Coordinates of C-alpha atoms in Angstrom, one line a residue:
Chain A
M1 CA -143.6 -300.1 167.3
Y2 CA -147.2 -298.8 167.6
K3 CA -147.0 -299.1 171.4
N4 CA -144.2 -296.5 171.6
E5 CA -145.2 -294.4 168.7
Q6 CA -145.2 -290.7 169.4
L7 CA -147.0 -288.0 167.4
D8 CA -144.8 -285.7 165.4
E9 CA -146.2 -282.8 167.4
E10 CA -147.8 -282.9 170.7
K11 CA -151.6 -282.3 170.6
V12 CA -153.2 -280.1 173.3
F13 CA -156.8 -279.7 174.3
K14 CA -157.7 -276.5 176.0
D15 CA -159.4 -277.4 179.3
P16 CA -161.0 -275.1 181.8
V17 CA -159.9 -277.3 184.8
H18 CA -156.4 -278.4 183.9
R19 CA -155.7 -275.6 181.4
Y20 CA -154.1 -278.0 178.9
I21 CA -154.5 -281.7 178.2
H22 CA -151.4 -283.0 176.5
V23 CA -151.3 -286.0 174.1
K24 CA -148.1 -287.3 172.6
D25 CA -148.8 -291.0 172.4
R26 CA -150.3 -292.2 169.1
V27 CA -152.4 -294.8 170.9
I28 CA -154.1 -292.2 173.1
W29 CA -154.8 -289.9 170.1
D30 CA -156.3 -292.8 168.2
L31 CA -158.5 -293.9 171.1
I32 CA -159.9 -290.4 171.4
G33 CA -160.9 -290.5 167.8
T34 CA -162.9 -293.7 168.1
A35 CA -166.7 -293.7 167.8
E36 CA -167.2 -295.2 171.2
F37 CA -165.1 -292.5 172.9
Q38 CA -166.7 -289.7 170.9
R39 CA -170.1 -290.9 172.1
L40 CA -169.1 -289.8 175.6
R41 CA -169.7 -286.2 174.3
R42 CA -173.4 -287.1 174.3
V43 CA -173.5 -288.4 177.9
K44 CA -173.6 -285.7 180.6
Q45 CA -171.2 -286.2 183.5
L46 CA -173.8 -285.0 186.1
G47 CA -177.0 -286.5 184.7
T48 CA -180.0 -284.4 185.8
S49 CA -178.0 -281.8 187.7
F50 CA -178.2 -279.4 184.8
L51 CA -181.8 -278.8 185.9
T52 CA -180.5 -277.3 189.1
F53 CA -177.1 -275.9 188.1
H54 CA -177.6 -274.6 184.6
G55 CA -173.8 -274.8 183.8
A56 CA -173.6 -278.5 184.5
E57 CA -173.8 -279.5 180.9
H58 CA -170.3 -281.0 180.8
S59 CA -169.9 -284.5 179.4
R60 CA -168.1 -287.7 180.3
F61 CA -165.9 -286.9 177.4
N62 CA -164.5 -283.8 179.2
H63 CA -164.1 -285.8 182.4
S64 CA -162.4 -288.8 180.7
L65 CA -159.8 -286.5 179.2
G66 CA -159.3 -284.9 182.6
V67 CA -158.7 -288.2 184.3
Y68 CA -156.2 -289.1 181.6
E69 CA -154.4 -285.8 182.1
I70 CA -154.1 -286.2 185.9
V71 CA -152.7 -289.8 185.5
R72 CA -150.3 -288.5 182.9
R73 CA -149.0 -285.9 185.4
I74 CA -148.9 -288.4 188.3
L75 CA -146.8 -290.8 186.2
F76 CA -144.5 -288.0 185.2
N77 CA -143.8 -287.5 188.9
F78 CA -143.4 -291.3 189.5
E79 CA -140.7 -291.8 186.9
G80 CA -137.6 -293.3 188.4
R81 CA -139.2 -293.9 191.8
K82 CA -138.9 -297.2 193.6
H83 CA -142.0 -299.5 193.0
W84 CA -143.0 -297.8 189.8
N85 CA -142.6 -299.8 186.6
N86 CA -142.7 -297.4 183.7
E87 CA -143.7 -300.3 181.4
E88 CA -147.2 -299.9 182.8
R89 CA -147.4 -296.2 181.7
L90 CA -149.4 -296.7 178.5
L91 CA -151.7 -299.2 180.3
C92 CA -152.5 -296.6 183.0
L93 CA -153.1 -293.9 180.5
C94 CA -155.5 -296.0 178.4
A95 CA -157.4 -297.2 181.5
A96 CA -157.7 -293.6 182.7
L97 CA -159.0 -292.4 179.4
L98 CA -161.4 -295.3 179.0
H99 CA -162.6 -295.9 182.5
D100 CA -166.1 -294.4 181.9
L101 CA -166.6 -295.7 178.4
G102 CA -169.6 -297.9 179.3
H103 CA -171.6 -295.1 180.9
G104 CA -175.0 -294.8 179.2
P105 CA -177.5 -291.9 179.1
F106 CA -178.5 -290.8 182.6
S107 CA -176.5 -293.8 183.7
H108 CA -177.7 -294.1 187.3
S109 CA -181.4 -294.3 186.6
F110 CA -181.0 -296.4 183.6
E111 CA -179.0 -299.0 185.5
K112 CA -181.5 -299.1 188.3
V113 CA -184.6 -299.4 186.2
F114 CA -183.3 -301.8 183.5
K115 CA -180.9 -303.7 185.8
L116 CA -177.8 -302.8 183.8
D117 CA -174.2 -302.4 184.8
H118 CA -172.1 -299.8 183.0
E119 CA -168.9 -301.6 184.0
A120 CA -170.0 -304.7 182.1
F121 CA -170.6 -302.5 179.1
T122 CA -167.1 -300.9 179.5
R123 CA -165.7 -304.4 179.4
Q124 CA -167.7 -305.3 176.3
I125 CA -166.6 -302.2 174.5
V126 CA -162.9 -302.8 175.4
L127 CA -163.0 -306.5 174.6
G128 CA -165.7 -306.6 171.8
D129 CA -165.6 -305.9 168.1
T130 CA -165.3 -302.1 168.5
E131 CA -163.0 -299.3 167.2
V132 CA -161.5 -299.0 170.7
N133 CA -160.7 -302.7 170.7
H134 CA -159.0 -302.5 167.3
V135 CA -156.8 -299.7 168.6
L136 CA -155.9 -301.5 171.8
R137 CA -155.1 -304.7 169.9
R138 CA -152.6 -303.0 167.8
V139 CA -150.6 -302.4 171.0
E140 CA -150.5 -306.2 171.6
E141 CA -153.0 -309.0 171.5
G142 CA -153.6 -309.2 175.2
F143 CA -153.6 -305.4 175.8
P144 CA -157.4 -305.0 175.7
Q145 CA -157.8 -307.6 178.5
K146 CA -155.2 -305.8 180.6
V147 CA -157.1 -302.5 180.2
A148 CA -160.4 -304.2 181.1
D149 CA -158.8 -305.7 184.2
V150 CA -157.4 -302.3 185.4
I151 CA -160.8 -300.7 184.9
N152 CA -162.5 -303.7 186.6
K153 CA -160.0 -303.4 189.4
T154 CA -158.9 -307.0 189.0
Y155 CA -155.5 -306.3 187.5
E156 CA -152.6 -307.9 189.3
D157 CA -150.6 -304.7 189.9
K158 CA -152.8 -303.0 192.5
L159 CA -150.6 -299.8 192.3
V160 CA -151.9 -299.4 188.7
V161 CA -155.5 -299.9 189.8
S162 CA -155.2 -297.5 192.7
L163 CA -154.3 -294.6 190.4
I164 CA -157.7 -294.9 188.7
S165 CA -159.7 -296.2 191.5
S166 CA -159.1 -295.6 195.2
Q167 CA -160.2 -293.1 197.8
I168 CA -157.8 -290.5 196.4
D169 CA -157.6 -291.3 192.7
A170 CA -157.5 -289.4 189.4
D171 CA -161.2 -290.0 188.8
R172 CA -162.3 -288.2 191.9
M173 CA -159.7 -285.5 191.7
D174 CA -161.0 -284.6 188.2
Y175 CA -164.7 -284.9 188.8
L176 CA -164.7 -282.8 192.0
Q177 CA -162.9 -279.9 190.3
R178 CA -164.7 -280.2 187.0
D179 CA -168.2 -280.5 188.6
A180 CA -167.4 -277.5 190.9
Y181 CA -166.3 -275.5 187.8
F182 CA -169.3 -276.3 185.7
T183 CA -171.9 -276.0 188.5
G184 CA -170.3 -272.7 189.5
V185 CA -170.2 -273.6 193.2
S186 CA -167.3 -272.3 195.3
Y187 CA -166.6 -275.7 196.9
G188 CA -164.7 -278.6 195.3
H189 CA -161.4 -276.8 195.0
F190 CA -158.2 -278.1 196.5
D191 CA -154.5 -278.0 195.8
M192 CA -154.2 -280.8 193.3
E193 CA -150.7 -279.9 192.3
R194 CA -149.6 -280.3 195.9
I195 CA -151.3 -283.7 196.2
L196 CA -149.7 -284.9 193.0
R197 CA -146.3 -283.8 194.4
V198 CA -146.7 -285.8 197.6
M199 CA -148.1 -289.0 196.1
R200 CA -145.7 -291.9 196.5
P201 CA -146.0 -295.3 194.8
L202 CA -145.7 -298.3 197.1
E203 CA -145.8 -302.0 196.1
D204 CA -149.6 -302.2 195.8
Q205 CA -151.0 -298.7 196.4
V206 CA -150.4 -295.0 196.2
V207 CA -149.8 -293.3 199.6
I208 CA -149.4 -289.7 200.6
K209 CA -146.3 -288.2 202.2
Q210 CA -147.2 -287.1 205.7
T211 CA -146.2 -283.5 204.8
G212 CA -149.0 -283.4 202.3
M213 CA -151.7 -284.2 204.9
H214 CA -153.2 -280.7 204.8
A215 CA -153.7 -280.8 201.1
V216 CA -155.5 -284.1 201.5
E217 CA -157.6 -282.7 204.3
D218 CA -158.7 -280.0 201.8
Y219 CA -159.6 -282.6 199.2
I220 CA -161.7 -284.6 201.7
M221 CA -163.4 -281.4 202.8
S222 CA -164.2 -280.5 199.2
R223 CA -165.6 -284.0 198.7
Y224 CA -167.8 -283.6 201.7
Q225 CA -169.1 -280.2 200.7
M226 CA -169.7 -281.2 197.0
Y227 CA -171.9 -284.2 198.1
W228 CA -174.2 -282.0 200.1
Q229 CA -174.2 -279.0 197.9
V230 CA -174.2 -280.6 194.5
Y231 CA -174.5 -284.4 194.3
F232 CA -177.3 -284.7 197.0
H233 CA -179.1 -281.5 195.9
P234 CA -182.8 -282.2 196.5
V235 CA -183.9 -280.5 193.2
S236 CA -181.5 -282.7 191.1
R237 CA -182.9 -285.7 193.1
S238 CA -186.4 -284.6 192.2
A239 CA -185.4 -284.7 188.5
E240 CA -183.8 -288.0 189.0
V241 CA -187.0 -289.4 190.6
I242 CA -189.1 -288.2 187.6
L243 CA -186.6 -289.6 185.1
S244 CA -186.7 -292.9 186.8
K245 CA -190.5 -292.9 186.9
I246 CA -190.7 -292.1 183.2
L247 CA -188.5 -295.2 182.4
H248 CA -190.6 -297.3 184.8
R249 CA -193.8 -296.1 183.2
A250 CA -192.7 -296.6 179.6
K251 CA -191.5 -300.1 180.4
H252 CA -194.8 -300.9 182.2
L253 CA -196.8 -299.7 179.2
Y254 CA -194.7 -301.7 176.8
E255 CA -195.3 -304.8 179.0
Q256 CA -199.0 -304.1 179.0
G257 CA -199.1 -304.0 175.2
Y258 CA -199.7 -300.3 175.0
Q259 CA -199.5 -298.9 171.5
F260 CA -197.0 -296.0 171.5
S261 CA -197.8 -293.3 168.9
L262 CA -194.0 -293.4 168.1
K263 CA -192.6 -296.9 168.2
P264 CA -189.9 -296.7 170.9
T265 CA -187.4 -298.6 168.7
H266 CA -184.3 -297.6 170.7
F267 CA -185.8 -298.7 174.0
L268 CA -187.2 -302.1 172.9
S269 CA -184.3 -304.2 174.0
F270 CA -184.1 -302.2 177.3
F271 CA -187.8 -303.0 178.0
S272 CA -187.3 -306.7 177.2
G273 CA -184.1 -307.0 179.2
D274 CA -181.9 -308.2 176.3
V275 CA -179.6 -305.2 175.5
S276 CA -176.9 -305.8 173.0
L277 CA -173.8 -303.7 172.9
E278 CA -175.0 -302.2 169.6
D279 CA -178.3 -301.2 171.2
Y280 CA -176.6 -299.8 174.2
L281 CA -174.2 -297.6 172.1
R282 CA -177.1 -296.2 170.0
L283 CA -179.0 -294.8 173.0
D284 CA -177.3 -291.6 174.1
E285 CA -178.9 -288.7 175.9
S286 CA -179.9 -286.9 172.8
V287 CA -181.9 -289.9 171.7
V288 CA -183.5 -290.3 175.2
L289 CA -184.5 -286.6 175.2
Y290 CA -186.0 -286.9 171.8
Y291 CA -188.3 -289.7 173.0
F292 CA -189.2 -287.8 176.1
Q293 CA -190.3 -284.9 173.9
M294 CA -192.3 -287.3 171.7
W295 CA -193.9 -289.0 174.7
I296 CA -195.4 -285.7 175.9
D297 CA -198.0 -286.3 173.2
E298 CA -198.8 -289.9 174.2
T299 CA -202.3 -290.6 175.3
D300 CA -201.1 -292.2 178.6
E301 CA -201.6 -289.4 181.0
I302 CA -199.0 -290.5 183.5
L303 CA -196.2 -290.9 180.9
S304 CA -197.1 -287.6 179.2
D305 CA -197.3 -285.7 182.5
L306 CA -193.9 -287.1 183.7
C307 CA -192.3 -286.1 180.4
V308 CA -193.7 -282.6 180.6
R309 CA -192.3 -282.3 184.1
F310 CA -188.9 -283.4 183.1
M311 CA -188.6 -281.5 179.8
N312 CA -190.1 -278.2 181.2
R313 CA -188.6 -278.6 184.7
K314 CA -191.9 -278.8 186.5
L315 CA -190.4 -280.9 189.2
L316 CA -191.9 -282.6 192.2
K317 CA -191.7 -280.8 195.5
Y318 CA -190.3 -282.4 198.6
I319 CA -190.3 -282.4 202.4
E320 CA -187.8 -284.0 204.8
F321 CA -189.0 -287.4 205.8
N322 CA -188.1 -289.7 208.6
P323 CA -189.3 -293.2 207.8
N324 CA -189.0 -294.2 211.5
L325 CA -191.2 -291.4 212.8
Q326 CA -193.5 -290.9 209.9
M327 CA -194.3 -294.4 208.7
N328 CA -198.0 -294.2 209.5
E329 CA -198.3 -290.8 207.8
W330 CA -196.7 -292.3 204.7
M331 CA -199.2 -295.2 204.7
E332 CA -202.1 -292.7 205.1
L333 CA -200.8 -290.5 202.3
Y334 CA -200.5 -293.5 200.0
Q335 CA -204.2 -294.3 200.5
L336 CA -205.3 -290.7 200.2
F337 CA -203.4 -290.3 197.0
K338 CA -205.2 -293.3 195.6
K339 CA -208.6 -292.0 196.7
V340 CA -208.0 -288.7 194.8
G341 CA -206.7 -290.3 191.7
I342 CA -203.0 -289.5 192.0
D343 CA -201.1 -292.7 191.4
P344 CA -198.8 -293.0 194.5
D345 CA -196.6 -295.5 192.7
Y346 CA -195.5 -292.6 190.4
Y347 CA -196.2 -289.5 192.5
L348 CA -195.3 -290.3 196.1
V349 CA -191.7 -291.2 196.3
V350 CA -189.3 -291.6 199.2
D351 CA -185.7 -290.9 198.0
S352 CA -182.8 -291.8 200.2
S353 CA -179.1 -290.7 200.1
S354 CA -178.2 -294.4 199.4
D355 CA -180.1 -294.1 196.1
L356 CA -177.3 -291.9 194.9
P357 CA -174.1 -293.1 193.4
Y358 CA -171.6 -291.0 195.5
D359 CA -169.6 -292.0 198.5
F360 CA -167.9 -290.2 201.4
Y361 CA -164.5 -290.9 202.8
R362 CA -164.6 -293.6 205.3
P363 CA -161.7 -295.2 207.1
G364 CA -163.9 -298.2 207.7
E365 CA -162.9 -301.5 209.2
E366 CA -159.8 -303.5 208.6
G367 CA -160.1 -305.3 205.3
E368 CA -163.4 -303.6 204.4
R369 CA -162.1 -301.0 202.0
L370 CA -158.6 -299.5 201.4
P371 CA -158.4 -296.2 203.2
I372 CA -156.0 -293.3 202.5
Y373 CA -152.6 -293.9 204.1
L374 CA -150.0 -291.3 205.1
L375 CA -146.4 -292.2 204.7
M376 CA -144.7 -291.1 207.9
P377 CA -141.1 -289.9 208.1
N378 CA -140.1 -293.3 209.7
Q379 CA -141.7 -295.0 206.6
E380 CA -144.7 -296.3 208.7
L381 CA -148.2 -296.1 207.2
K382 CA -150.9 -294.4 209.2
E383 CA -154.6 -294.2 208.2
L384 CA -155.6 -290.6 207.5
S385 CA -158.4 -290.1 210.0
R386 CA -156.1 -291.3 212.8
Q387 CA -153.7 -288.4 212.1
S388 CA -156.1 -285.7 211.0
D389 CA -158.7 -284.3 213.4
I390 CA -160.5 -282.6 210.6
V391 CA -161.0 -285.9 208.6
E392 CA -161.9 -287.7 211.8
S393 CA -164.6 -285.2 212.6
I394 CA -166.1 -285.5 209.1
S395 CA -166.0 -289.2 209.2
G396 CA -168.2 -289.3 212.3
K397 CA -170.9 -287.0 210.9
K398 CA -174.4 -288.2 209.9
R399 CA -174.3 -288.5 206.1
T400 CA -177.8 -289.8 205.3
D401 CA -181.2 -288.3 204.6
H402 CA -184.5 -289.1 203.2
K403 CA -186.9 -286.9 201.2
L404 CA -190.5 -287.4 200.3
Y405 CA -191.4 -286.2 196.8
F406 CA -194.9 -285.3 195.6
P407 CA -196.7 -283.2 192.9
M408 CA -197.7 -280.0 194.7
D409 CA -199.6 -278.7 191.6
F410 CA -201.8 -281.9 191.5
I411 CA -202.7 -281.4 195.2
Q412 CA -203.5 -277.7 194.8
A413 CA -205.7 -278.5 191.8
L414 CA -207.9 -280.8 193.9
P415 CA -211.3 -279.2 194.7
D416 CA -211.3 -277.4 198.0
D417 CA -214.4 -279.2 199.1
Q418 CA -212.7 -282.6 198.7
P419 CA -212.0 -283.7 202.3
E420 CA -208.9 -285.7 201.3
K421 CA -207.2 -282.5 200.0
N422 CA -206.9 -280.9 203.5
K423 CA -205.8 -284.2 205.0
I424 CA -203.0 -284.5 202.4
K425 CA -202.0 -280.9 202.9
T426 CA -201.9 -281.3 206.7
I427 CA -199.7 -284.4 206.6
L428 CA -197.3 -282.8 204.1
G429 CA -197.2 -279.6 206.2
L430 CA -198.8 -277.6 203.4
A431 CA -201.9 -276.5 205.4
D432 CA -201.0 -272.8 205.2
I433 CA -200.3 -272.9 201.4
D434 CA -203.2 -272.0 199.1
Chain B
M1 CA -191.3 -297.7 200.3
L2 CA -187.7 -298.4 201.2
A3 CA -188.0 -301.9 199.9
N4 CA -184.3 -302.4 199.7
H5 CA -183.9 -301.3 203.3
A6 CA -186.6 -303.7 204.3
K7 CA -184.8 -306.6 202.6
L8 CA -181.6 -305.8 204.6
M9 CA -183.6 -305.6 207.7
L10 CA -185.0 -309.1 207.1
F11 CA -181.5 -310.3 206.6
F12 CA -180.5 -308.8 210.0
K13 CA -183.6 -310.2 211.6
N14 CA -182.8 -313.7 210.3
A15 CA -179.1 -313.4 211.2
G16 CA -179.8 -312.2 214.8
E17 CA -176.4 -310.5 215.0
V18 CA -173.7 -309.8 212.5
V19 CA -170.1 -309.0 213.6
G20 CA -167.9 -307.0 211.2
R21 CA -168.6 -304.8 208.3
K22 CA -166.3 -306.8 206.0
K23 CA -168.2 -310.0 206.9
L24 CA -171.5 -308.2 206.3
Q25 CA -170.4 -307.0 202.9
K26 CA -169.3 -310.5 201.8
M27 CA -172.5 -312.2 203.2
I28 CA -174.8 -310.0 201.3
Y29 CA -172.7 -310.4 198.1
I30 CA -172.7 -314.2 198.5
L31 CA -176.5 -314.3 199.1
K32 CA -176.9 -312.1 196.0
K33 CA -174.9 -314.6 193.9
C34 CA -177.3 -317.3 195.3
D35 CA -180.2 -315.4 193.7
I36 CA -181.5 -313.7 196.9
P37 CA -182.7 -310.4 195.4
F38 CA -180.6 -307.8 197.1
E39 CA -180.2 -304.8 194.8
E40 CA -177.0 -303.2 196.2
K41 CA -174.5 -302.7 193.5
Y42 CA -171.1 -304.3 194.0
E43 CA -167.7 -303.6 192.5
F44 CA -164.4 -305.3 192.9
H45 CA -162.2 -303.5 195.4
F46 CA -158.9 -304.1 197.1
Y47 CA -160.4 -306.7 199.4
G48 CA -162.8 -308.3 197.0
P49 CA -166.5 -307.4 196.1
Y50 CA -167.6 -304.4 197.9
S51 CA -170.8 -302.3 197.8
E52 CA -170.7 -298.6 198.7
E53 CA -174.4 -298.6 198.3
L54 CA -174.7 -301.2 201.0
T55 CA -172.4 -299.3 203.3
L56 CA -174.6 -296.1 203.0
R57 CA -177.8 -298.1 203.3
I58 CA -176.6 -299.6 206.6
E59 CA -175.6 -296.2 207.8
E60 CA -179.1 -295.0 207.0
L61 CA -180.7 -297.9 208.9
C62 CA -178.5 -297.0 211.9
N63 CA -179.3 -293.3 211.7
L64 CA -183.0 -294.2 211.5
G65 CA -182.6 -296.3 214.6
F66 CA -183.7 -299.5 212.9
I67 CA -180.3 -301.2 213.5
E68 CA -177.9 -300.7 216.4
E69 CA -174.2 -300.5 215.5
Q70 CA -171.7 -301.1 218.3
K71 CA -168.2 -300.0 217.6
E72 CA -165.6 -302.1 219.3
S73 CA -161.9 -301.1 219.4
K74 CA -159.4 -303.7 218.3
S75 CA -155.7 -303.4 218.4
N76 CA -155.2 -301.4 215.1
Y77 CA -158.8 -300.9 213.9
Y78 CA -162.5 -300.9 214.9
Q79 CA -165.0 -303.7 214.5
Y80 CA -168.7 -303.2 214.2
R81 CA -171.6 -305.3 215.6
Y82 CA -175.1 -305.1 214.2
T83 CA -178.5 -306.0 215.8
V84 CA -182.1 -305.1 215.0
T85 CA -183.8 -302.6 217.4
E86 CA -187.4 -302.5 218.5
A87 CA -188.0 -299.6 216.0
G88 CA -186.5 -301.9 213.3
E89 CA -189.0 -304.6 214.3
D90 CA -191.8 -302.1 214.0
F91 CA -190.6 -301.0 210.6
L92 CA -190.6 -304.6 209.4
G93 CA -194.1 -305.1 210.8
H94 CA -195.3 -302.4 208.4
S95 CA -193.4 -303.7 205.4
A96 CA -194.8 -306.2 202.9
V97 CA -191.4 -307.0 201.5
E98 CA -190.3 -310.7 201.6
L99 CA -187.1 -312.5 201.0
P100 CA -186.8 -316.1 199.7
S101 CA -185.8 -318.5 202.4
C102 CA -182.1 -318.1 203.2
N103 CA -181.8 -318.8 206.9
E104 CA -179.7 -321.8 206.4
M105 CA -177.2 -320.0 204.2
I106 CA -177.0 -317.2 206.7
E107 CA -176.3 -319.6 209.5
K108 CA -173.6 -321.3 207.5
M109 CA -171.9 -318.0 206.7
K110 CA -172.0 -316.7 210.2
D111 CA -169.9 -319.7 211.3
K112 CA -167.1 -318.7 208.8
S113 CA -164.4 -316.1 209.1
S114 CA -164.5 -312.9 207.1
R115 CA -161.2 -314.0 205.5
F116 CA -162.9 -317.2 204.2
L117 CA -166.0 -315.3 203.0
E118 CA -163.7 -312.9 201.2
L119 CA -162.3 -315.8 199.3
V120 CA -165.7 -317.3 198.5
S121 CA -167.1 -314.0 197.3
T122 CA -164.0 -313.4 195.2
M123 CA -164.4 -316.8 193.6
L124 CA -168.1 -316.0 193.0
Y125 CA -167.2 -312.7 191.4
F126 CA -165.3 -314.5 188.7
D127 CA -168.0 -317.2 188.2
H128 CA -168.2 -316.4 184.5
L129 CA -164.8 -318.0 184.1
S130 CA -163.8 -321.8 184.2
K131 CA -162.9 -323.4 187.5
K132 CA -159.2 -323.4 186.6
E133 CA -159.3 -319.8 185.5
I134 CA -161.1 -318.8 188.7
E135 CA -158.4 -320.4 190.8
E136 CA -155.7 -318.7 188.8
K137 CA -157.5 -315.3 189.0
V138 CA -157.9 -315.7 192.8
Q139 CA -154.1 -316.2 193.2
I140 CA -153.5 -313.0 191.1
V141 CA -156.0 -310.7 192.7
K142 CA -155.6 -312.0 196.2
K143 CA -151.8 -312.5 196.1
S144 CA -151.2 -310.9 199.4
S145 CA -153.9 -313.0 201.2
N146 CA -151.8 -316.2 200.6
Y147 CA -154.8 -318.5 200.2
T148 CA -153.7 -322.1 200.2
E149 CA -154.9 -325.0 198.0
T150 CA -156.8 -326.3 201.0
D151 CA -158.6 -322.9 201.5
I152 CA -159.6 -322.9 197.9
Q153 CA -161.0 -326.5 198.0
A154 CA -162.9 -325.6 201.2
A155 CA -164.3 -322.6 199.4
W156 CA -165.5 -324.8 196.5
Q157 CA -167.1 -327.2 198.9
F158 CA -168.8 -324.3 200.7
I159 CA -170.1 -322.9 197.4
K160 CA -171.5 -326.3 196.5
E161 CA -173.3 -326.6 199.8
L162 CA -174.8 -323.1 199.4
K163 CA -176.1 -323.7 196.0

């Protein structure tokens, strides 16, 4: 039976994070070989972070294999344990491998600008007429739907879902370590082997044996540090702001009937809001960067300038910004930018931490979101932050900020005798900079 | 600037007071499904549709002093109560953002329990399915919540009234 078919010899992928990724199931091997999965090689895991951390060129392909490997190891430890049904093994492995399948190029900005949802595309790839679907259907007719349900977190067995998606899941455990490795930062490391050894399956969730609390503390701490040091890095956010403005500008120009020198064929359905799965799969990051390179030569000055900034890393500068205390200053700046001919809709941007797709650990309110539970020696469950002072102290910390981005070079290039120049510089705190 | 924050502030202003994060999450989701243009992204979680983006944005509004969050200790957990502050009113005074009229919907939801709103939002999450399929799906994904046939019929009626 295809479902249980094993490869004659185990395949291994060398991996810098997990050392080896082991594949013995024929289904997994076949899924890795599909066009839709191979496409993930051309979508970077960390979007624009490579402009800050030059090593961060790793792809969603690497990460997806990593998540698969972690789930494979967890399930090895679960074998024979109460509450774990080994019949779900292949489903878990497939969902782990495919969970990010619908991510597009620079996913976060694309989703915001074009109102897309990568999860809906993951579903379409799994359920539609694709190579992935053909492989899954060979397992059994209803198998693609089960995989889609697990990824969508609506599968009936919540234990299966929690392996891929919970506050301590294989997805996070892989990306924290992988992103730390490729960015080169010294945060993001924790004792994953220990966590895997103390994970216990319960009826509808994975919990952590109380003796493993310190390993989990380390994981939460790594998560916290990675957010501030890598994910919320102001320079990556600057690149993300520019990227988003390029997409807005190109869309705006298209809507105004602007004649692009190079017809933006791959973007047309994105601009018109009717993106088919085929269109979506054709647009990977190499294609996007090709257009950005071409758009440098467009006659529209804003589009051209933004593309130069992104491609040549001439990013926007930033200052800390408090919308409560500086609202009037922002309004004044907006008008001053207009007066000197710098379009504030593209060059004066407030970016907030909530604009980023990352989350901290929160115990939250009952019924709000499932927290991490510790399994105590008397079999009681206790929420992590109620047991760990370290986690509790992090949970209470301020985790938000706002930054104001602007083009320093444009401001400096204004004539010195233009009165608005000094006003802008004063408000932005640049008065002493020539 | 901060248009999505301003929309949430308008919601809080209209609501007067919101008790409970879970309830808040479900209210915004239901409004979104009724075409009120909130842009926070939702995913399905253990307790139904949930938006991490909304959680962080509320935290930002609290840190900015636009919203006051009162933490109340319950037997096994905490509950949070939200109201707009004077600084929040000022912020709204500067903002040109508008929301379509939804006061009536907000009032109706405020009267309901968070458990009921969890059911309604879960049903709306599956609104691409047929009515029968939605009911089956709810029983699968919310197995532990033990919603009765009466609950489900009440939720259908509520959805009809909202839309």
